Each structure stands twice: as structure tokens, then as C-alpha cells.
mmCIF file with all atom_site columns, C-alpha atoms in Angstrom:
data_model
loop_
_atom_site.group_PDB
_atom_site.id
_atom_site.type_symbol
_atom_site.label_atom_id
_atom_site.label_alt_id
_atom_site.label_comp_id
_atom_site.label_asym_id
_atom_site.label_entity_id
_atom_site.label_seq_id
_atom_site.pdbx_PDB_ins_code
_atom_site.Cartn_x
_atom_site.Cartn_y
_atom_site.Cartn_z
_atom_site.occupancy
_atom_site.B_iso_or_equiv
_atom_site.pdbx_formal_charge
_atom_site.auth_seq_id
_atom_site.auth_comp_id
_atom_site.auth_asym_id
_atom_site.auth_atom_id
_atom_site.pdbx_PDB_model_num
ATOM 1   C CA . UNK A 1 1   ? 56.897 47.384  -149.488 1.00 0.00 ? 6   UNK A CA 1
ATOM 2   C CA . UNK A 1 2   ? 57.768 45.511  -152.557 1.00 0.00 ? 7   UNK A CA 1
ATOM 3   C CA . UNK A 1 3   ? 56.886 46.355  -156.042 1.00 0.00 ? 8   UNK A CA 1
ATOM 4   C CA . UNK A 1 4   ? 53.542 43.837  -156.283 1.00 0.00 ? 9   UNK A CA 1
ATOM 5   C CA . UNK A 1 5   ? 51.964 45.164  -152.602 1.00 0.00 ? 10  UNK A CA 1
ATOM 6   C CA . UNK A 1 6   ? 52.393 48.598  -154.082 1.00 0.00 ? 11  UNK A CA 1
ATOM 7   C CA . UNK A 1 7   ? 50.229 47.383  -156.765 1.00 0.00 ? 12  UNK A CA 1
ATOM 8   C CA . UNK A 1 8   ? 47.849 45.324  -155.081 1.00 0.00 ? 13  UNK A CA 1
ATOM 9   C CA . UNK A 1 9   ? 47.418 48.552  -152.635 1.00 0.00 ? 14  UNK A CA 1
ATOM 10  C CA . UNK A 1 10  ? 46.892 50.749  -155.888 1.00 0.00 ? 15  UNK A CA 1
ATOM 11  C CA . UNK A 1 11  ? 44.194 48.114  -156.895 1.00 0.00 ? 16  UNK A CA 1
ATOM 12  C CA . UNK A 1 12  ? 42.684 47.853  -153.832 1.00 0.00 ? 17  UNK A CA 1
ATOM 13  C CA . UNK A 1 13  ? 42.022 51.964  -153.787 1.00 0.00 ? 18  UNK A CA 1
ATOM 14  C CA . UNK A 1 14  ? 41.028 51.864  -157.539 1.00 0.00 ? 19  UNK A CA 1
ATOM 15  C CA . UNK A 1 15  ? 38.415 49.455  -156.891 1.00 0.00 ? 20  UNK A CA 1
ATOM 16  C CA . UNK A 1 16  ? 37.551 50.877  -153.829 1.00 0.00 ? 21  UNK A CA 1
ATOM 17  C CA . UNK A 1 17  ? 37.093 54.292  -154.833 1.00 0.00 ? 22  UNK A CA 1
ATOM 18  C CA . UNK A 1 18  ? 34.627 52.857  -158.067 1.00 0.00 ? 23  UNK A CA 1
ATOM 19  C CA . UNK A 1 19  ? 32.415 51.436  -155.502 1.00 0.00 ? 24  UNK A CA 1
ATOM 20  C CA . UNK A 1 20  ? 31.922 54.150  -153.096 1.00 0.00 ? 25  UNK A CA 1
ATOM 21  C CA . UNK A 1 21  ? 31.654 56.856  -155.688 1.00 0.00 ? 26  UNK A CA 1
ATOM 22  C CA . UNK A 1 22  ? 27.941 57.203  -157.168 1.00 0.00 ? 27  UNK A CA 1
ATOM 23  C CA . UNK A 1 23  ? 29.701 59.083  -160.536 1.00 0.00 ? 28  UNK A CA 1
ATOM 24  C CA . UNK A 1 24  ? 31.873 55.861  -160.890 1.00 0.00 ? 29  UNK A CA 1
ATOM 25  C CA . UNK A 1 25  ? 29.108 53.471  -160.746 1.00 0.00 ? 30  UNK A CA 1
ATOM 26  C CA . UNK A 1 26  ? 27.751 55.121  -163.812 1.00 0.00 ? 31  UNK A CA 1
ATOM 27  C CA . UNK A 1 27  ? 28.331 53.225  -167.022 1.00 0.00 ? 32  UNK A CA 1
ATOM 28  C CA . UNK A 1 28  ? 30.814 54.579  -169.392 1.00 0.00 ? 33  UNK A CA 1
ATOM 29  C CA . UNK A 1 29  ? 28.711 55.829  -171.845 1.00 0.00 ? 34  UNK A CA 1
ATOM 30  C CA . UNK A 1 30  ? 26.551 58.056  -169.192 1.00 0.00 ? 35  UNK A CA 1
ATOM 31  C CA . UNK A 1 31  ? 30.195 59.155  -167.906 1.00 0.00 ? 36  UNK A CA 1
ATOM 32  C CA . UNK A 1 32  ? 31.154 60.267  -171.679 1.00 0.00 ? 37  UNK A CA 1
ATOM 33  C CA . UNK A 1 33  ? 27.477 62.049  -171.980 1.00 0.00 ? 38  UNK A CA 1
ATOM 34  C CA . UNK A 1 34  ? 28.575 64.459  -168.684 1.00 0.00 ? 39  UNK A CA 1
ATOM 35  C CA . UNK A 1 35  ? 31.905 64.883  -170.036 1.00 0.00 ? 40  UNK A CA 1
ATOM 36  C CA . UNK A 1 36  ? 31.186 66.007  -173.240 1.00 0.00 ? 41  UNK A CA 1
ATOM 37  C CA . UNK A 1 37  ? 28.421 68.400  -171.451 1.00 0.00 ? 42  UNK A CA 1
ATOM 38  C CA . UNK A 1 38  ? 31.467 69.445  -169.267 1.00 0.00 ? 43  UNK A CA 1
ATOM 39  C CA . UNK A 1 39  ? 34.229 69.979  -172.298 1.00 0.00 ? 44  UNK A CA 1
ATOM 40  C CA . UNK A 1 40  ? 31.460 71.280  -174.906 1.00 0.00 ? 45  UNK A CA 1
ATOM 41  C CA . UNK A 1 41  ? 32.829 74.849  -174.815 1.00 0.00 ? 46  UNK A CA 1
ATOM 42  C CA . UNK A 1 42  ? 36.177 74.150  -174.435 1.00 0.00 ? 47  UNK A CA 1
ATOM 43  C CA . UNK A 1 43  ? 39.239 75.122  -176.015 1.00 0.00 ? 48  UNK A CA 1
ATOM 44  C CA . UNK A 1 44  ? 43.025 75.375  -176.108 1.00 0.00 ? 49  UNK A CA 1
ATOM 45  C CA . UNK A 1 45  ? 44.325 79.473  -177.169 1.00 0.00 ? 50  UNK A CA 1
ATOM 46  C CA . UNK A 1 46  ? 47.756 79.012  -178.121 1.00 0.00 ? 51  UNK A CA 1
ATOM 47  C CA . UNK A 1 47  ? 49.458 82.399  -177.240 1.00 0.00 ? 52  UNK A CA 1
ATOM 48  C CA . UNK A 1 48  ? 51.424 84.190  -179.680 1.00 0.00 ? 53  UNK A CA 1
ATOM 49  C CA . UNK A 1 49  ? 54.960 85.155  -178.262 1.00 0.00 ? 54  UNK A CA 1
ATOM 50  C CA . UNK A 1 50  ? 53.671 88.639  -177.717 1.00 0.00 ? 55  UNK A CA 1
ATOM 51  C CA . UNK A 1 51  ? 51.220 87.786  -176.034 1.00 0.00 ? 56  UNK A CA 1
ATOM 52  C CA . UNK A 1 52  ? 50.593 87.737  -172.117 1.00 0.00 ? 57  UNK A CA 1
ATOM 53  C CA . UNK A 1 53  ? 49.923 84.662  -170.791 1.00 0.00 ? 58  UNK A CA 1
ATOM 54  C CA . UNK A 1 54  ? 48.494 84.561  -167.449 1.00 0.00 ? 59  UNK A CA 1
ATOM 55  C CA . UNK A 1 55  ? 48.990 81.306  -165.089 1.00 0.00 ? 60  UNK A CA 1
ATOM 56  C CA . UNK A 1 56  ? 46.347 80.379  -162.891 1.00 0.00 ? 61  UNK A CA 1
ATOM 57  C CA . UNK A 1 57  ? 46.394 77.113  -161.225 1.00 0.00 ? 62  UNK A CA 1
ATOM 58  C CA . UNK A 1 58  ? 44.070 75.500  -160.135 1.00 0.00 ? 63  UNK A CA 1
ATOM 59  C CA . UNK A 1 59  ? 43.166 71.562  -158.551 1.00 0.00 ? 64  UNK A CA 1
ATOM 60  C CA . UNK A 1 60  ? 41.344 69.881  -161.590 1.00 0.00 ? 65  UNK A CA 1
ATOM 61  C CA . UNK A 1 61  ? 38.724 67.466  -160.146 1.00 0.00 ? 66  UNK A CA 1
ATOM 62  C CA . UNK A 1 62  ? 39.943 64.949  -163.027 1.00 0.00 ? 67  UNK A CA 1
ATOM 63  C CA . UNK A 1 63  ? 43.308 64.684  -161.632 1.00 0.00 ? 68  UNK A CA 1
ATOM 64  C CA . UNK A 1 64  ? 42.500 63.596  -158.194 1.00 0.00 ? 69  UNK A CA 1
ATOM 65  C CA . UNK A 1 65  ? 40.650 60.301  -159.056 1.00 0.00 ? 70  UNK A CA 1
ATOM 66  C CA . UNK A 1 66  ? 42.956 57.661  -161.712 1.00 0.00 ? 71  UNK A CA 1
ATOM 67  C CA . UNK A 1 67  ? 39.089 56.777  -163.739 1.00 0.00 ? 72  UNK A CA 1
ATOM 68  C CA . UNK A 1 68  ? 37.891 60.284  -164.300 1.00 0.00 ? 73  UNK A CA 1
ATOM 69  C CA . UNK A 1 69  ? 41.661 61.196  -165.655 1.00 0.00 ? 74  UNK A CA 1
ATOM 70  C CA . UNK A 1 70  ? 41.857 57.999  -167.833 1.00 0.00 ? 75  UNK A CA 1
ATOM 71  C CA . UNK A 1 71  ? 38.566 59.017  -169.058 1.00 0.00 ? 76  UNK A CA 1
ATOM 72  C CA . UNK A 1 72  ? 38.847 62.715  -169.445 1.00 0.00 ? 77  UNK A CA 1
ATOM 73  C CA . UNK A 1 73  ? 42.254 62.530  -171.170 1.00 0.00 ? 78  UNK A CA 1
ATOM 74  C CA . UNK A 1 74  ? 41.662 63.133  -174.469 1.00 0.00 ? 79  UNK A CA 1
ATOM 75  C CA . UNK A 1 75  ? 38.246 65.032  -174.603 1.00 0.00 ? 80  UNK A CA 1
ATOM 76  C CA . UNK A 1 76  ? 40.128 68.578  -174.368 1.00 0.00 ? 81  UNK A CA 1
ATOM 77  C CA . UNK A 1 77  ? 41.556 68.803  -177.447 1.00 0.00 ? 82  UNK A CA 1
ATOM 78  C CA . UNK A 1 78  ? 38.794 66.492  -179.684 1.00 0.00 ? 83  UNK A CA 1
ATOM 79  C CA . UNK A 1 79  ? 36.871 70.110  -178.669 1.00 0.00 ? 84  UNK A CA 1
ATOM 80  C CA . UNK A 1 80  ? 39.122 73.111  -180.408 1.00 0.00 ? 85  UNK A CA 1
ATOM 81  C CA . UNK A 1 81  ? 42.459 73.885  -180.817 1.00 0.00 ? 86  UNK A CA 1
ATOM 82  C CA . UNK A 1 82  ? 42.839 77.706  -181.170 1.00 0.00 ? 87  UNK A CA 1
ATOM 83  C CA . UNK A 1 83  ? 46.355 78.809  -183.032 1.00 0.00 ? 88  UNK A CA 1
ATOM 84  C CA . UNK A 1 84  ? 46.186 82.991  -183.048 1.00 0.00 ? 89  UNK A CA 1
ATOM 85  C CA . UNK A 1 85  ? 50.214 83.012  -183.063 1.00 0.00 ? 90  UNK A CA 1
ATOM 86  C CA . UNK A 1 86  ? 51.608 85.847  -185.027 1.00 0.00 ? 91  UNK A CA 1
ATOM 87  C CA . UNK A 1 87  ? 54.536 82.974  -186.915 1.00 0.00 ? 92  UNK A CA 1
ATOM 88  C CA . UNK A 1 88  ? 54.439 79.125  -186.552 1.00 0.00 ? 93  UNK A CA 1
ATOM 89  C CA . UNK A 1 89  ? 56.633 78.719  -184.109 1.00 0.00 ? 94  UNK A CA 1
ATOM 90  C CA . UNK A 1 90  ? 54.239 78.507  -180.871 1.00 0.00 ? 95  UNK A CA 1
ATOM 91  C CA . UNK A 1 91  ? 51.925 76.056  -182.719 1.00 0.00 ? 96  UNK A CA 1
ATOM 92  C CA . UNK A 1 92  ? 55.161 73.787  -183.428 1.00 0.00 ? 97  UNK A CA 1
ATOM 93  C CA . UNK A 1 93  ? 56.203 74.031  -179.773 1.00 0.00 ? 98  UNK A CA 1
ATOM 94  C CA . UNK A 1 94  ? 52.475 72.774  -178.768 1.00 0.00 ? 99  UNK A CA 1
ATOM 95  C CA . UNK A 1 95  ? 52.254 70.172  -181.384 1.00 0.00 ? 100 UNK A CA 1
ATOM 96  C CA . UNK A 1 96  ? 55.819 68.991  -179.811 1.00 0.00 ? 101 UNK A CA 1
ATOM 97  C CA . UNK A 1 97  ? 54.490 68.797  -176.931 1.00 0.00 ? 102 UNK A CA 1
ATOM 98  C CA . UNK A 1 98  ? 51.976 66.563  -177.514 1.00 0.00 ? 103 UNK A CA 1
ATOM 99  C CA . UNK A 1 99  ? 51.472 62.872  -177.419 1.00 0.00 ? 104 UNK A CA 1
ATOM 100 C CA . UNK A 1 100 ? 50.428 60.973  -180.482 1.00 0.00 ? 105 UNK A CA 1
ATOM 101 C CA . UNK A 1 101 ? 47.231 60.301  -178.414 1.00 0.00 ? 106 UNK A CA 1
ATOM 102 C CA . UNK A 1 102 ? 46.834 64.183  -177.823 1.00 0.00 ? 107 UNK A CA 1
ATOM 103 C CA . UNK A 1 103 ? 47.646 64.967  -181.188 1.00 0.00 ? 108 UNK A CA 1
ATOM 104 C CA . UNK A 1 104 ? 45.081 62.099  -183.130 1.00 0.00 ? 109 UNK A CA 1
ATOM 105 C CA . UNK A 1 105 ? 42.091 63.055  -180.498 1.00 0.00 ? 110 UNK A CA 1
ATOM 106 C CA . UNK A 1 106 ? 42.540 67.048  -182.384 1.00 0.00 ? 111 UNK A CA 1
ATOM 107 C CA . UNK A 1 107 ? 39.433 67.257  -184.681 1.00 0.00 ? 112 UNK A CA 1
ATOM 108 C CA . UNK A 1 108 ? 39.194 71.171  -185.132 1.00 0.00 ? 113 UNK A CA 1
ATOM 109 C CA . UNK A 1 109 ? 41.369 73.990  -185.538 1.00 0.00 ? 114 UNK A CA 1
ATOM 110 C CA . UNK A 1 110 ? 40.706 77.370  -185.625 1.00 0.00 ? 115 UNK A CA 1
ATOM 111 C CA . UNK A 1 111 ? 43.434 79.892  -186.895 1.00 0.00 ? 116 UNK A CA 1
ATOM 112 C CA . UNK A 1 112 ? 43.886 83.471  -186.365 1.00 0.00 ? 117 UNK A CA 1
ATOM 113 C CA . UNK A 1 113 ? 45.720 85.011  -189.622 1.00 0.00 ? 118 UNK A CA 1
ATOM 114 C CA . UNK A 1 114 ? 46.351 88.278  -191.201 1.00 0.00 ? 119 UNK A CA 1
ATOM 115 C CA . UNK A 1 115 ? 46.999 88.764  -194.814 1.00 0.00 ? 120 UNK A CA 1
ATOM 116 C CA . UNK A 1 116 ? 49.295 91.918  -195.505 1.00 0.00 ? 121 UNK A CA 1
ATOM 117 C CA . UNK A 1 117 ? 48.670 93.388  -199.266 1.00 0.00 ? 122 UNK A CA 1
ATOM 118 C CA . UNK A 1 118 ? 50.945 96.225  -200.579 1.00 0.00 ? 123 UNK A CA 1
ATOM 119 C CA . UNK A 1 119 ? 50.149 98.496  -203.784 1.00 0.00 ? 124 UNK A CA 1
ATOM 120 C CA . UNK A 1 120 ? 52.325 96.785  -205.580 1.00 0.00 ? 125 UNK A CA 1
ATOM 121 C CA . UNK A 1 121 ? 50.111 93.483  -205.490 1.00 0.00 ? 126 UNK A CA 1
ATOM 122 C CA . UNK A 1 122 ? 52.400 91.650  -203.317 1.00 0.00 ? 127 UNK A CA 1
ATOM 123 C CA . UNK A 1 123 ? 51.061 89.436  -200.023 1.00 0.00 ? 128 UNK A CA 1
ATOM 124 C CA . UNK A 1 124 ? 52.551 88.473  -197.345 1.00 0.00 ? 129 UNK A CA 1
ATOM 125 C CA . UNK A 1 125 ? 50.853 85.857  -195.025 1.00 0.00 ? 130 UNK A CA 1
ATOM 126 C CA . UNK A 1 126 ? 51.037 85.495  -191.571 1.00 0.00 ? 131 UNK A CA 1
ATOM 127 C CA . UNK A 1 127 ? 49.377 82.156  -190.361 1.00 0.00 ? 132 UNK A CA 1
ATOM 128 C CA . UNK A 1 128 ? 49.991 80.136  -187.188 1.00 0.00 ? 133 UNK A CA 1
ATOM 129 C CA . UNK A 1 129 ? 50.934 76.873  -189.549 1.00 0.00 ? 134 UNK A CA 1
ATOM 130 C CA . UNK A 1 130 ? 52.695 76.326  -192.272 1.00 0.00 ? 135 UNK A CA 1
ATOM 131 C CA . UNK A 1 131 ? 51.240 77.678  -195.564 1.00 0.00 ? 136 UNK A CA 1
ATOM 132 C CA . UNK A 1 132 ? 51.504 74.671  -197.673 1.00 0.00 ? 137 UNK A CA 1
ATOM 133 C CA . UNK A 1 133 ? 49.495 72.761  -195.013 1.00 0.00 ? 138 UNK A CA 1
ATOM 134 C CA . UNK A 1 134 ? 52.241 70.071  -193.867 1.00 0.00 ? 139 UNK A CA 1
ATOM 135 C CA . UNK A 1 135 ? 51.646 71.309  -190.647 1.00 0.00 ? 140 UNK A CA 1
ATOM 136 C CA . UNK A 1 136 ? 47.694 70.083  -190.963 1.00 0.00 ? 141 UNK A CA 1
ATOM 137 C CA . UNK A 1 137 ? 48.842 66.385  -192.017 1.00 0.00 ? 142 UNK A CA 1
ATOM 138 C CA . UNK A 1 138 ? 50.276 66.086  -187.789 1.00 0.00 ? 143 UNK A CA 1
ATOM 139 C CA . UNK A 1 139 ? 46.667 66.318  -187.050 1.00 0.00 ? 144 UNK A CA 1
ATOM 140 C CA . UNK A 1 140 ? 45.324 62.579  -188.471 1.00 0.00 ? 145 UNK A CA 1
ATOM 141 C CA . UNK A 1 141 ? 41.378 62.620  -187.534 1.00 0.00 ? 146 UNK A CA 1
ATOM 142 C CA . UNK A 1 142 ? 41.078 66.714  -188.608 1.00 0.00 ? 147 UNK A CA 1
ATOM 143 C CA . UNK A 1 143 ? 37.669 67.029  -189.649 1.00 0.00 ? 148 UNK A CA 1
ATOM 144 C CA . UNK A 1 144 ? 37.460 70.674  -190.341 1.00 0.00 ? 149 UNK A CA 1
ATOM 145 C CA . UNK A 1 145 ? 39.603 74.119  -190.478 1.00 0.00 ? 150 UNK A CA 1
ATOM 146 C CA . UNK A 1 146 ? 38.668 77.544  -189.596 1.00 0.00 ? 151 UNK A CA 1
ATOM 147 C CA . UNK A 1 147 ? 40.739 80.392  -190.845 1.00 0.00 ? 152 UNK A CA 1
ATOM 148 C CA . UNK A 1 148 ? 39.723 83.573  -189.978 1.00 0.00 ? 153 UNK A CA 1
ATOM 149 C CA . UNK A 1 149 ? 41.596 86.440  -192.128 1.00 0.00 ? 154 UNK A CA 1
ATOM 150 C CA . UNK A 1 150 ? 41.966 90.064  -191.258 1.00 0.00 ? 155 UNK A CA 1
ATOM 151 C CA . UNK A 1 151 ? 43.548 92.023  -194.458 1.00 0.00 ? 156 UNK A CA 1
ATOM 152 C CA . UNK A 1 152 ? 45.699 94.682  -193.125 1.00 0.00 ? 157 UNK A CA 1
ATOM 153 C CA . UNK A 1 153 ? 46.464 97.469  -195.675 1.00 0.00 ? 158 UNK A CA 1
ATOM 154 C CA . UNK A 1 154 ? 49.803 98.479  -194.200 1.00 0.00 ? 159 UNK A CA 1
ATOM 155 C CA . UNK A 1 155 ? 51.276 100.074 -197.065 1.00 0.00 ? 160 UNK A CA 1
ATOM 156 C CA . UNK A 1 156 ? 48.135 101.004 -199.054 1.00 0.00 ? 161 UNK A CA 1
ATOM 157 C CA . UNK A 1 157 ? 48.169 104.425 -199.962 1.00 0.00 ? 162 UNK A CA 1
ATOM 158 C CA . UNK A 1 158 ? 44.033 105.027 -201.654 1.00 0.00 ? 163 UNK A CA 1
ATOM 159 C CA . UNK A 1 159 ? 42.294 103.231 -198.900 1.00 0.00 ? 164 UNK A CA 1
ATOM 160 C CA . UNK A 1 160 ? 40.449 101.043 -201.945 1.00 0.00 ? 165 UNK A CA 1
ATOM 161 C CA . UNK A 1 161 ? 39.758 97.521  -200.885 1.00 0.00 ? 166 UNK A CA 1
ATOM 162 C CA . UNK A 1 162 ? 42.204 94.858  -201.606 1.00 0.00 ? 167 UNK A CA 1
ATOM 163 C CA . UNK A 1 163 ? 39.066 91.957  -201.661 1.00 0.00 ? 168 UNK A CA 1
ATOM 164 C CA . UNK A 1 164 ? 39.084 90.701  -204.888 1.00 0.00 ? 169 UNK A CA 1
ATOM 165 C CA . UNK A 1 165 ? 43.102 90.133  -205.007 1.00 0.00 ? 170 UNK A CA 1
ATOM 166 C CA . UNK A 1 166 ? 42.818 88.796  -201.430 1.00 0.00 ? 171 UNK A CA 1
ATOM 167 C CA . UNK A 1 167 ? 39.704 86.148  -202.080 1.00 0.00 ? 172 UNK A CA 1
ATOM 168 C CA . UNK A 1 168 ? 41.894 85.027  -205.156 1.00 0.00 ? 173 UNK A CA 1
ATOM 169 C CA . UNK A 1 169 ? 45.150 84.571  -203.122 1.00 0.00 ? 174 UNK A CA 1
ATOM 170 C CA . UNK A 1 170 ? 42.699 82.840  -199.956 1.00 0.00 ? 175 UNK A CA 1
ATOM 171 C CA . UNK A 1 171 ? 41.685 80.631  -202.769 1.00 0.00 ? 176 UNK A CA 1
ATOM 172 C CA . UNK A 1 172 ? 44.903 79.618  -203.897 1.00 0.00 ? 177 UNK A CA 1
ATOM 173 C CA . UNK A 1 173 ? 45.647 79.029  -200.078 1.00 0.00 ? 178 UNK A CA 1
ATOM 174 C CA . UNK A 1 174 ? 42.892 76.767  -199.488 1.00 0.00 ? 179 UNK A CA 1
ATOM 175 C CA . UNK A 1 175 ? 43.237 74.497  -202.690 1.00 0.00 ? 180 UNK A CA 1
ATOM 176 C CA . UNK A 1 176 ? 46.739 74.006  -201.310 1.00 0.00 ? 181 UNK A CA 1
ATOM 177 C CA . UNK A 1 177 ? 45.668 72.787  -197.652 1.00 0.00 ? 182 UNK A CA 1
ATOM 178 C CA . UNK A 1 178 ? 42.591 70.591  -199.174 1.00 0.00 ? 183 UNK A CA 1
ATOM 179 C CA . UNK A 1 179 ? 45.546 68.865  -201.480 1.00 0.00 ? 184 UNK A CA 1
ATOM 180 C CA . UNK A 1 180 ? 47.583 68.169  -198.244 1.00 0.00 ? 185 UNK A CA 1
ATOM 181 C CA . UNK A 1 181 ? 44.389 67.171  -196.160 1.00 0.00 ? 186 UNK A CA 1
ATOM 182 C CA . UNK A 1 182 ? 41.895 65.549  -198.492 1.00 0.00 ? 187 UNK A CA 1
ATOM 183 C CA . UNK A 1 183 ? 38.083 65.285  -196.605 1.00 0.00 ? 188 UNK A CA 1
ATOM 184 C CA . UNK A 1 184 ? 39.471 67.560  -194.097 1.00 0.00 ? 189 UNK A CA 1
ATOM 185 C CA . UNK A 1 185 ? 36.792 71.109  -194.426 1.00 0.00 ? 190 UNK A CA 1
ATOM 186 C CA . UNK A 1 186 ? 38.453 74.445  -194.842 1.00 0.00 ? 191 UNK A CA 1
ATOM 187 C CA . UNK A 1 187 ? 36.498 77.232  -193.923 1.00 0.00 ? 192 UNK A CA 1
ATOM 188 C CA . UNK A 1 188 ? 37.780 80.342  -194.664 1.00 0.00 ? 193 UNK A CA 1
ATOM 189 C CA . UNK A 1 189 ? 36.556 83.767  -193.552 1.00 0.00 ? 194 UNK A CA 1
ATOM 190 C CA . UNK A 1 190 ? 37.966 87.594  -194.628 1.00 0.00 ? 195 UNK A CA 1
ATOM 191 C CA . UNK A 1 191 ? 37.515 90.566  -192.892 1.00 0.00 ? 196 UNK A CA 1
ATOM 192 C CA . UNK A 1 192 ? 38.635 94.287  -193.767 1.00 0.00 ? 197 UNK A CA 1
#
């Protein structure tokens, strides 16, 4: 079979398939109502490298018909994109593996962090991206930034609260990301 009957044949199914199927027949904009109302709670966990990762698969309805998957494509990730990775390295292996397409359709990011304060005054930050936000320029149509902080007191010897030294150094952090990513919302939240 040469190269054009292979496509004809494709065409032929393609069109085929829209007419028989009552979902297809829908306009596009009643399609993108029922797949937002199918994506609206989800979201992509990007596992630390200790943590366990469990495979399941599963036959995705929106890979067996070429429409649904050209339509469904992108709406994952404009949902959220969780990074709870102990160092930045499993968030750069996603973002590599991404297509531009993937990567521009990203509107929300929520991060998992822990802020590490010794007597001496000293932090040290552990955050999925990198801290002076470079990493949050990859995402072009970011509307808004979650970073949820747990202060650990590993080496804190009087058990008194490190919150006022850790809301100045979250400050510090979050004037640097909204200089990288201008209009882009940074939310961030603290918790002993």
C-alpha cells in the first residue's frame, strides 16, 4: 500500500469515526466544557528520588480515538504541576522531558520545600527549582506559584520558633522569583 492510500485510509477512519460517534459530533467548545470537567482535579506529583513511585497502567480512553487525543493533549498540565522533590534535579528531568507545547500549556505550580534554620542564623533551602527562579522563566504562560514551606529545626537546641528569621528569608525568596517572573503570583505559605 503506498504512502497516499495509507493516508486516504487514515482519513477515511478519522472521518468515519467523527460521524458515528455522538461525543464527536459535539462542537469543540462543548468538547472543551467536558474536558475541563474531566481534568479539573488533576495533577502531575513529580516524585522525589526517594520516593516510591508506583506504575499502574492503564488504557486511557483519549488515546484510542486521534480527536479526543489532539484535543486532550495539553489540558493535563494547564491544571497543576506538583514539584515535592527533595533537590532540583527530578523537576529538570520532567521539564526535559517536555515539549515546548507541554511546557507553555503549564499555568500553576505548586512546590513542596523545607527551610532548614540552625542557631547560628544560617538557612539552608531545599526547593524543587532553582532558588533564583530561572527555573520559573521555562514555564512562559505561569500565572501563579504555590510554595508551601515546612521549617525544620534540625539543629535547634531551645525549641524557640525560628518565624520571624524565616518570614524575612521567605521574603527575600519571593522578591527574587517575582523579579525573574514579573505578573506571575507567588504564594507563599510556612508551617512549623
Amino acid at each position: 500500500m503506498s504512502r497516499r492510500q495509507r493516508l486516504d485510509a487514515l482519513l477515511f477512519t478519522s472521518s468515519s469515526n467523527q460521524a458515528r460517534s455522538p461525543f464527536l459530533r459535539l462542537s469543540a467548545e462543548l468538547r472543551n466544557i467536558i474536558y475541563d470537567y474531566y481534568f479539573e482535579d488533576t495533577t502531575w506529583l513529580i516524585p522525589g528520588k526517594d520516593d516510591f513511585e508506583l506504575s499502574i497502567y492503564t488504557p486511557s480512553l483519549f488515546l484510542v480515538c486521534r480527536q479526543m487525543h489532539f484535543d486532550t493533549a495539553l489540558i493535563p498540565y494547564t491544571q497543576k504541576v506538583i514539584g515535592s522533590a527533595n533537590d532540583v534535579t527530578p523537576l529538570d528531568h520532567w521539564i526535559a522531558s517536555k515539549s515546548v507545547a507541554q511546557m507553555q500549556a503549564v499555568t500553576c505550580l505548586e512546590l513542596q520545600c523545607e527551610l532548614v534554620l540552625s542557631p547560628s542564623g544560617l538557612a539552608q533551602w531545599i526547593i524543587p527549582v532553582k532558588r533564583d527562579g530561572r527555573t520559573l522563566c521555562l514555564f512562559a504562560n505561569l500565572k501563579t506559584v504555590y510554595a508551601h514551606f515546612r521549617l525544620s529545626d534540625r539543629g535547634r537546641r531551645d525549641g524557640t520558633p525560628y518565624l520571624p528569621y524565616s518570614t524575612k528569608e521567605l521574603d527575600r525568596l519571593k522578591g527574587c522569583w517575582e523579579r525573574c517572573v514579573p505578573g506571575v503570583e507567588i504564594i507563599m505559605t510556612c508551617e512549623e
